[in-house]
């Protein structure tokens, strides 16, 4: 029998778990197409010690502590940490679910060092999947200018090209948490895909689908079942939504089925001043020569502008009901 050769994609997941981060990581662990080489943690939904503990707890819960966890930055590169969002992800970052204290610990190697070492050991083969603020990637770029040439692609959950923000009227949370880092990362010489609010605010995982996922008999399903109620409550109260918007898991769907997404190639700048701080501004349509000065010389990145939501939702449910 001819077995379809599944090309596995080597992945480093930079993450601020985070309820939807946890969903994305569980989805990735249930996807044979993806090989997770490590998690790097970042501040964002909660402080760095909390997101790191959650990453360790998550991997222990599904018996995947073989995957190394490297601790990243505790604050943005050029400003202070805006602070946790307990109203969204709970005080403990995972919906205030009852959590076991992890027995494993993070590696002594910091996130930026880990990212560069793994990229150098696997030149041109590693995808960095960034699910939180882009500080670790910016620090890695500053310390290792050769990094972009070693990386296959950077895929981020973040930004908003032509829709309003979620953290502020103008800015998406991950970009808003470190606009200076985002401007560096989106301007570096590596291929980038931006999976932002333009598409994730179109992907609504309903309460019924969540119930189907969390009613499964598995450690991962039980953790999500305890972490999701608070997160669902946030979307119900703020958006009158039945269920949740699929932010971080949408990036896994992109990696598994990029055809479900429509992208446009535009250069992007990130606003760092005043009340539009954190807004990702694409230069639509212009030729590079006609681009206004701030966009001159900026690489075009792939911005997701449309999505086949049903296809993504099927993939999310299929993988999360298959996960360990
Ligand atoms: O705006 C949504 C993003 O911010 C997601 O990655 C969520 O986990 C938070 O980090
Ligand atoms: Ca996240």
Coordinates of C-alpha atoms and ligand atoms in Angstrom, one line a residue:
X1 CA 0.0 0.0 0.0
X2 CA 1.4 3.4 -1.0
X3 CA 1.6 5.5 2.3
X4 CA 1.2 9.2 1.6
X5 CA 4.5 10.7 2.8
X6 CA 3.6 13.3 5.4
X7 CA 6.2 16.0 5.4
X8 CA 6.5 17.0 9.0
X9 CA 7.1 20.7 9.8
X10 CA 9.6 21.4 12.6
X11 CA 8.1 24.0 14.9
X12 CA 9.1 26.2 17.8
X13 CA 6.0 27.6 19.5
X14 CA 6.5 30.9 21.3
X15 CA 3.6 31.2 23.7
X16 CA 1.8 33.1 26.6
X17 CA -0.6 30.3 27.8
X18 CA -3.3 31.5 27.8
X19 CA -6.4 29.4 27.2
X20 CA -6.3 29.7 23.4
X21 CA -2.6 29.0 23.4
X22 CA -3.3 25.8 25.3
X23 CA -5.9 24.8 22.6
X24 CA -3.3 25.6 19.9
X25 CA -0.6 23.5 21.6
X26 CA -2.9 20.6 22.2
X27 CA -4.0 20.8 18.5
X28 CA -0.4 20.8 17.4
X29 CA 0.4 17.8 19.6
X30 CA -2.4 15.9 17.9
X31 CA -1.1 16.7 14.4
X32 CA 1.4 14.2 13.0
X33 CA 2.2 16.9 10.3
X34 CA 3.9 19.0 13.0
X35 CA 7.0 18.2 15.1
X36 CA 7.3 20.5 18.1
X37 CA 11.0 21.0 18.9
X38 CA 10.2 23.2 21.9
X39 CA 8.1 25.8 23.6
X40 CA 9.5 29.3 24.4
X41 CA 7.5 31.3 26.9
X42 CA 6.7 35.0 27.0
X43 CA 4.7 37.4 29.1
X44 CA 1.3 38.5 27.8
X45 CA -1.9 36.9 29.0
X46 CA -0.1 36.5 32.3
X47 CA 3.3 37.3 33.8
X48 CA 6.3 35.2 32.5
X49 CA 6.4 33.0 35.7
X50 CA 2.8 32.1 35.2
X51 CA 2.9 31.5 31.5
X52 CA 6.1 29.3 32.0
X53 CA 4.4 27.3 34.7
X54 CA 1.4 26.8 32.5
X55 CA 3.5 25.6 29.6
X56 CA 5.1 23.0 31.9
X57 CA 1.8 22.0 33.4
X58 CA 0.2 21.6 29.9
X59 CA 2.9 19.3 28.6
X60 CA 2.9 17.3 31.8
X61 CA -0.9 16.9 31.6
X62 CA -0.6 15.2 28.3
X63 CA 2.6 13.3 29.1
X64 CA 4.8 15.3 26.6
X65 CA 7.4 16.7 29.0
X66 CA 9.9 15.4 26.4
X67 CA 9.4 18.8 24.7
X68 CA 11.7 21.4 26.2
X69 CA 10.4 24.7 27.6
X70 CA 12.7 27.7 27.5
X71 CA 11.9 30.9 29.4
X72 CA 11.7 34.1 27.5
X73 CA 11.4 37.8 28.3
X74 CA 9.4 39.2 31.3
X75 CA 8.8 42.6 29.7
X76 CA 8.7 44.4 26.3
X77 CA 11.9 45.6 24.7
X78 CA 11.2 49.3 25.1
X79 CA 8.4 49.7 27.6
X80 CA 6.8 48.2 30.7
X81 CA 4.7 45.1 30.8
X82 CA 1.0 46.2 30.5
X83 CA 0.0 43.5 32.9
X84 CA -2.1 40.3 32.9
X85 CA -5.7 40.1 31.7
X86 CA -7.4 38.0 34.4
X87 CA -10.8 39.0 33.1
X88 CA -10.0 37.0 29.9
X89 CA -7.7 34.2 30.8
X90 CA -8.1 34.1 34.6
X91 CA -5.6 35.0 37.3
X92 CA -3.7 31.8 36.7
X93 CA -3.7 32.2 32.9
X94 CA -5.7 29.0 32.3
X95 CA -9.3 30.1 33.2
X96 CA -8.6 29.7 36.9
X97 CA -8.8 26.0 36.4
X98 CA -7.5 23.8 39.2
X99 CA -3.9 23.2 38.1
X100 CA -1.2 20.8 39.4
X101 CA 2.1 22.5 40.2
X102 CA 4.5 21.2 37.5
X103 CA 7.1 18.7 38.6
X104 CA 9.3 19.5 35.5
X105 CA 11.2 22.8 35.2
X106 CA 12.2 25.0 32.2
X107 CA 15.6 24.5 30.7
X108 CA 18.5 26.8 31.8
X109 CA 18.8 28.0 28.2
X110 CA 16.8 31.2 27.5
X111 CA 14.3 31.5 24.7
X112 CA 16.4 33.6 22.4
X113 CA 19.4 31.3 22.7
X114 CA 17.2 28.2 22.2
X115 CA 15.6 29.7 19.1
X116 CA 18.9 30.4 17.5
X117 CA 20.5 27.1 18.5
X118 CA 17.6 25.0 17.1
X119 CA 17.5 27.1 13.9
X120 CA 21.3 26.7 13.4
X121 CA 21.0 22.9 14.0
X122 CA 18.1 22.7 11.5
X123 CA 19.0 25.4 8.9
X124 CA 16.1 26.5 6.8
X125 CA 13.7 23.9 8.3
X126 CA 12.2 25.5 11.4
X127 CA 9.0 27.5 11.6
X128 CA 8.6 29.8 14.5
X129 CA 5.0 30.0 15.6
X130 CA 4.4 33.1 17.7
X131 CA 1.2 33.1 19.8
X132 CA 2.1 36.0 22.1
X133 CA 3.9 39.3 22.1
X134 CA 6.9 39.3 19.7
X135 CA 9.6 40.2 22.3
X136 CA 11.5 36.9 22.2
X137 CA 11.7 37.0 18.4
X138 CA 12.9 40.6 18.6
X139 CA 15.6 39.8 21.2
X140 CA 16.7 36.8 19.2
X141 CA 17.0 39.0 16.1
X142 CA 19.0 41.6 18.0
X143 CA 21.4 39.0 19.5
X144 CA 21.7 36.8 16.4
X145 CA 21.5 38.9 13.1
X146 CA 22.0 35.6 11.2
X147 CA 18.7 34.2 12.5
X148 CA 16.4 35.2 9.6
X149 CA 18.5 33.2 7.0
X150 CA 18.2 30.1 9.2
X151 CA 14.4 30.2 9.6
X152 CA 11.9 28.7 7.1
X153 CA 8.9 30.9 8.1
X154 CA 7.5 33.0 11.0
X155 CA 3.8 32.6 11.6
X156 CA 2.2 34.9 14.1
X157 CA -1.2 35.2 15.7
X158 CA -1.4 38.9 15.9
X159 CA -2.2 42.2 14.2
X160 CA -5.2 43.7 12.4
X161 CA -4.9 45.0 8.9
X162 CA -8.4 46.3 8.1
X163 CA -10.4 45.7 11.2
X164 CA -10.5 47.2 14.7
X165 CA -8.3 46.0 17.6
X166 CA -9.3 43.9 20.6
X167 CA -7.0 45.2 23.3
X168 CA -7.7 48.8 22.3
X169 CA -10.0 50.3 19.6
X170 CA -6.9 50.1 17.3
X171 CA -4.6 47.4 18.5
X172 CA -4.6 43.6 18.8
X173 CA -3.4 42.3 22.1
X174 CA -0.1 40.6 21.1
X175 CA 1.1 43.5 19.0
X176 CA -0.1 46.0 21.7
X177 CA 2.0 44.2 24.3
X178 CA 5.2 45.1 22.4
X179 CA 4.8 47.3 19.4
X180 CA 8.5 48.0 19.1
X181 CA 9.3 44.3 18.9
X182 CA 6.5 43.7 16.4
X183 CA 7.9 46.4 14.1
X184 CA 11.3 44.8 14.2
X185 CA 10.0 41.3 13.6
X186 CA 7.6 42.3 10.7
X187 CA 10.5 44.2 9.1
X188 CA 13.2 41.5 9.3
X189 CA 14.4 39.5 6.2
X190 CA 12.4 36.3 6.8
X191 CA 9.1 35.1 5.4
X192 CA 6.2 36.1 7.7
X193 CA 2.5 35.1 7.8
X194 CA 0.2 37.3 9.9
X195 CA -2.9 35.5 11.1
X196 CA -4.7 38.4 12.7
X197 CA -8.1 39.6 13.8
X198 CA -9.1 40.1 10.1
X199 CA -9.6 36.3 10.1
X200 CA -9.7 35.2 13.7
X201 CA -12.8 37.4 14.4
X202 CA -14.6 35.5 11.7
X203 CA -13.9 32.1 13.3
X204 CA -16.5 31.4 16.1
X205 CA -16.2 28.0 17.9
X206 CA -19.6 27.6 19.4
X207 CA -20.5 26.4 22.9
X208 CA -21.8 23.2 21.4
X209 CA -18.5 22.5 19.6
X210 CA -16.6 23.3 22.8
X211 CA -18.8 20.8 24.7
X212 CA -18.1 18.1 22.1
X213 CA -14.4 18.8 22.6
X214 CA -14.3 18.9 26.4
X215 CA -16.6 16.0 26.9
X216 CA -14.0 13.6 25.5
X217 CA -12.3 11.3 28.0
X218 CA -8.7 12.6 27.8
X219 CA -6.4 14.6 30.1
X220 CA -6.2 17.4 27.5
X221 CA -10.0 17.6 27.2
X222 CA -10.4 17.7 30.9
X223 CA -7.9 20.6 31.2
X224 CA -9.7 22.5 28.5
X225 CA -13.0 21.7 30.1
X226 CA -11.8 23.4 33.3
X227 CA -10.1 26.3 31.5
X228 CA -12.7 27.3 29.0
X229 CA -15.8 28.4 31.0
X230 CA -14.2 31.7 32.2
X231 CA -12.8 32.4 28.7
X232 CA -16.2 31.7 27.2
X233 CA -17.8 34.0 29.7
X234 CA -15.5 36.8 28.5
X235 CA -16.7 36.5 24.9
X236 CA -20.4 36.2 26.0
X237 CA -20.2 39.4 28.1
X238 CA -18.1 41.5 25.7
X239 CA -19.4 40.2 22.4
X240 CA -22.7 38.5 23.1
X241 CA -20.9 35.5 21.5
X242 CA -22.0 31.8 21.8
X243 CA -18.6 30.2 22.4
X244 CA -15.2 31.9 21.5
X245 CA -13.2 33.4 18.7
X246 CA -10.5 31.1 17.6
X247 CA -7.3 33.1 17.8
X248 CA -4.2 30.9 18.5
X249 CA -5.7 27.6 17.1
X250 CA -6.3 29.4 13.8
X251 CA -2.5 29.5 13.3
X252 CA -2.3 25.7 13.6
X253 CA -5.1 25.4 11.0
X254 CA -3.1 27.7 8.8
X255 CA 0.0 25.4 9.1
X256 CA -2.2 22.3 8.4
X257 CA -4.4 23.8 5.6
X258 CA -3.1 27.1 4.3
X259 CA -5.6 26.8 1.4
X260 CA -8.3 27.7 3.9
X261 CA -6.8 31.2 4.1
X262 CA -6.6 34.0 1.5
X263 CA -3.5 36.2 1.9
X264 CA -2.3 39.5 0.5
X265 CA 1.4 40.5 0.4
X266 CA 1.9 44.0 1.8
X267 CA 4.7 45.7 3.8
X268 CA 3.6 46.5 7.3
X269 CA 4.6 49.1 9.9
X270 CA 3.6 49.1 13.5
X271 CA 2.6 52.3 15.2
X272 CA 4.4 52.9 18.4
X273 CA 3.2 56.4 19.3
X274 CA 0.2 57.9 21.0
X275 CA -3.3 56.4 21.0
X276 CA -2.8 54.3 17.8
X277 CA 0.1 52.5 19.5
X278 CA 0.1 48.8 18.5
X279 CA -1.8 49.2 15.2
X280 CA -0.4 47.2 12.3
X281 CA -0.5 49.4 9.2
X282 CA -0.2 47.6 5.8
X283 CA 0.7 49.7 2.8
X284 CA -2.1 48.4 0.5
X285 CA -1.6 48.0 -3.2
X286 CA 1.3 50.4 -3.8
X287 CA 4.3 49.3 -5.7
X288 CA 7.5 49.3 -3.6
X289 CA 8.8 52.4 -5.3
X290 CA 5.5 54.3 -4.6
X291 CA 5.4 53.3 -1.0
X292 CA 5.5 56.2 1.5
X293 CA 8.8 56.7 3.3
X294 CA 7.9 54.7 6.4
X295 CA 7.2 51.7 4.3
X296 CA 10.2 52.1 1.9
X297 CA 12.4 49.0 2.0
X298 CA 10.1 47.0 4.2
X299 CA 9.6 43.4 3.2
X300 CA 6.1 42.3 2.1
X301 CA 4.5 39.9 4.5
X302 CA 1.6 37.5 3.9
X303 CA -1.4 38.9 5.6
X304 CA -4.5 36.7 6.0
X305 CA -7.5 38.7 4.8
X306 CA -10.2 36.0 4.4
X307 CA -10.8 32.5 5.8
X308 CA -13.0 29.5 5.2
X309 CA -14.2 29.5 8.8
X310 CA -16.1 26.2 8.5
X311 CA -13.0 24.4 7.3
X312 CA -10.9 25.8 10.1
X313 CA -13.6 24.9 12.7
X314 CA -13.8 21.4 11.4
X315 CA -10.0 21.1 11.7
X316 CA -9.9 22.5 15.2
X317 CA -12.6 20.1 16.5
X318 CA -11.2 17.1 14.6
X319 CA -7.7 17.6 16.1
X320 CA -8.9 18.6 19.6
X321 CA -11.1 15.5 19.8
X322 CA -8.2 13.4 18.6
X323 CA -5.7 14.9 21.0
X324 CA -4.1 12.9 23.9
Ligands
LIG1 O1 -5.5 38.9 20.5 C1 -5.5 37.5 20.8 C2 -4.1 37.0 21.2 O2 -3.7 37.7 22.5 C3 -4.0 35.5 21.5 O3 -2.8 35.0 21.2 C4 -4.3 35.4 23.0 O4 -3.8 34.3 23.6 C5 -3.6 36.7 23.5 O5 -2.2 36.3 23.6
LIG2 CA1 -1.5 33.8 23.0

